[in-house]
């Protein structure tokens, strides 16, 4: 059975493959060095955050409204496909402000 650690690795590899710089954080909000222990994947450019909610089996993609749609098409489709591959629900939100990790 696939688990959220595997999903974390795949999210990381997918985003890196698109040339996106990523900051990883764990459930406590601390910086993570390993994608397996991360549950948040944050990028300034494009301003997006991917969150793995293992408890609710949900993969969330959030973006700032300032991110161009053409940049988001591949990210959106890829993250949605990963959610389905791991039998996670997929949630996509657009925020009216810049996204910052807490």
CSV table of C-alpha atoms in Angstrom, one decimal:
chain,number,residue,atom,x,y,z
A,1,UNK,CA,0.0,0.0,0.0
A,2,UNK,CA,1.3,3.4,-0.9
A,3,UNK,CA,1.7,5.8,2.0
A,4,UNK,CA,2.0,9.6,2.6
A,5,UNK,CA,5.9,9.3,2.8
A,6,UNK,CA,5.9,7.9,-0.7
A,7,UNK,CA,3.5,10.7,-1.8
A,8,UNK,CA,5.8,13.3,-0.3
A,9,UNK,CA,8.7,12.0,-2.3
A,10,UNK,CA,6.6,12.0,-5.5
A,11,UNK,CA,5.3,15.6,-4.9
A,12,UNK,CA,8.8,16.7,-4.3
A,13,UNK,CA,10.2,15.0,-7.4
A,14,UNK,CA,7.3,16.3,-9.6
A,15,UNK,CA,7.8,19.9,-8.5
A,16,UNK,CA,11.6,19.7,-8.9
A,17,UNK,CA,11.1,18.2,-12.3
A,18,UNK,CA,9.2,21.3,-13.3
A,19,UNK,CA,12.1,23.4,-12.2
A,20,UNK,CA,10.3,24.8,-9.1
A,21,UNK,CA,12.4,25.7,-6.0
A,22,UNK,CA,10.7,24.2,-3.0
A,23,UNK,CA,10.9,24.7,0.8
A,24,UNK,CA,9.8,21.7,2.9
A,25,UNK,CA,8.2,21.9,6.3
A,26,UNK,CA,6.9,19.1,8.6
A,27,UNK,CA,3.7,18.9,10.7
A,28,UNK,CA,5.3,21.0,13.4
A,29,UNK,CA,6.1,23.8,11.0
A,30,UNK,CA,9.8,23.2,11.2
A,31,UNK,CA,12.0,23.0,8.1
A,32,UNK,CA,12.3,19.5,6.8
A,33,UNK,CA,15.4,18.1,5.0
A,34,UNK,CA,13.7,15.0,3.7
A,35,UNK,CA,10.6,14.9,1.5
A,36,UNK,CA,9.4,11.8,3.3
A,37,UNK,CA,8.9,13.7,6.6
A,38,UNK,CA,7.5,16.9,4.9
A,39,UNK,CA,3.8,17.6,4.7
A,40,UNK,CA,4.1,21.1,3.2
A,41,UNK,CA,5.9,22.0,-0.1
A,42,UNK,CA,6.1,25.8,-0.6
A,43,UNK,CA,7.4,27.8,-3.6
A,44,UNK,CA,7.7,31.5,-3.9
A,45,UNK,CA,7.8,31.5,-7.7
A,46,UNK,CA,5.2,30.4,-8.6
A,47,UNK,CA,3.6,31.3,-5.3
A,48,UNK,CA,2.1,27.9,-4.5
A,49,UNK,CA,1.8,25.5,-1.5
A,50,UNK,CA,1.1,21.8,-1.6
A,51,UNK,CA,-0.1,20.2,1.7
A,52,UNK,CA,-0.4,16.5,2.5
A,53,UNK,CA,-3.1,15.9,5.1
A,54,UNK,CA,-2.6,12.3,6.0
A,55,UNK,CA,-5.3,12.2,8.6
A,56,UNK,CA,-8.0,13.2,6.2
A,57,UNK,CA,-6.3,11.6,3.2
A,58,UNK,CA,-6.3,14.9,1.3
A,59,UNK,CA,-3.8,16.5,-1.0
A,60,UNK,CA,-4.2,20.3,-1.1
A,61,UNK,CA,-2.9,22.7,-3.8
A,62,UNK,CA,-3.1,26.4,-3.0
A,63,UNK,CA,-2.0,29.3,-5.2
A,64,UNK,CA,-2.0,33.0,-5.1
A,65,UNK,CA,-4.3,34.7,-7.5
A,66,UNK,CA,-1.2,36.4,-9.0
A,67,UNK,CA,0.1,33.1,-10.4
A,68,UNK,CA,-0.5,32.9,-14.1
A,69,UNK,CA,-2.8,30.1,-15.3
A,70,UNK,CA,-0.4,28.9,-17.9
A,71,UNK,CA,2.2,28.1,-15.2
A,72,UNK,CA,-0.4,26.3,-13.1
A,73,UNK,CA,-1.9,24.0,-15.7
A,74,UNK,CA,0.9,21.4,-15.5
A,75,UNK,CA,1.2,21.8,-11.7
A,76,UNK,CA,-2.5,21.4,-11.2
A,77,UNK,CA,-2.9,18.3,-13.4
A,78,UNK,CA,0.2,16.6,-11.9
A,79,UNK,CA,-0.7,17.2,-8.3
A,80,UNK,CA,-4.3,16.1,-9.0
A,81,UNK,CA,-3.0,12.9,-10.7
A,82,UNK,CA,-0.8,12.1,-7.6
A,83,UNK,CA,-3.8,12.6,-5.3
A,84,UNK,CA,-5.8,10.1,-7.4
A,85,UNK,CA,-2.8,7.6,-7.6
A,86,UNK,CA,-2.7,7.5,-3.7
A,87,UNK,CA,-6.5,7.5,-3.3
A,88,UNK,CA,-6.3,11.0,-1.6
A,89,UNK,CA,-9.0,13.6,-2.1
A,90,UNK,CA,-7.8,16.7,-4.0
A,91,UNK,CA,-8.5,20.2,-3.0
A,92,UNK,CA,-7.5,23.3,-5.0
A,93,UNK,CA,-7.8,26.9,-3.7
A,94,UNK,CA,-6.9,30.2,-5.0
A,95,UNK,CA,-6.1,32.9,-2.5
A,96,UNK,CA,-6.3,36.7,-3.1
A,97,UNK,CA,-3.0,37.3,-1.3
A,98,UNK,CA,0.5,36.0,-1.4
A,99,UNK,CA,0.9,32.6,0.2
A,100,UNK,CA,3.4,32.4,3.1
A,101,UNK,CA,4.2,29.3,5.1
A,102,UNK,CA,3.4,29.6,8.8
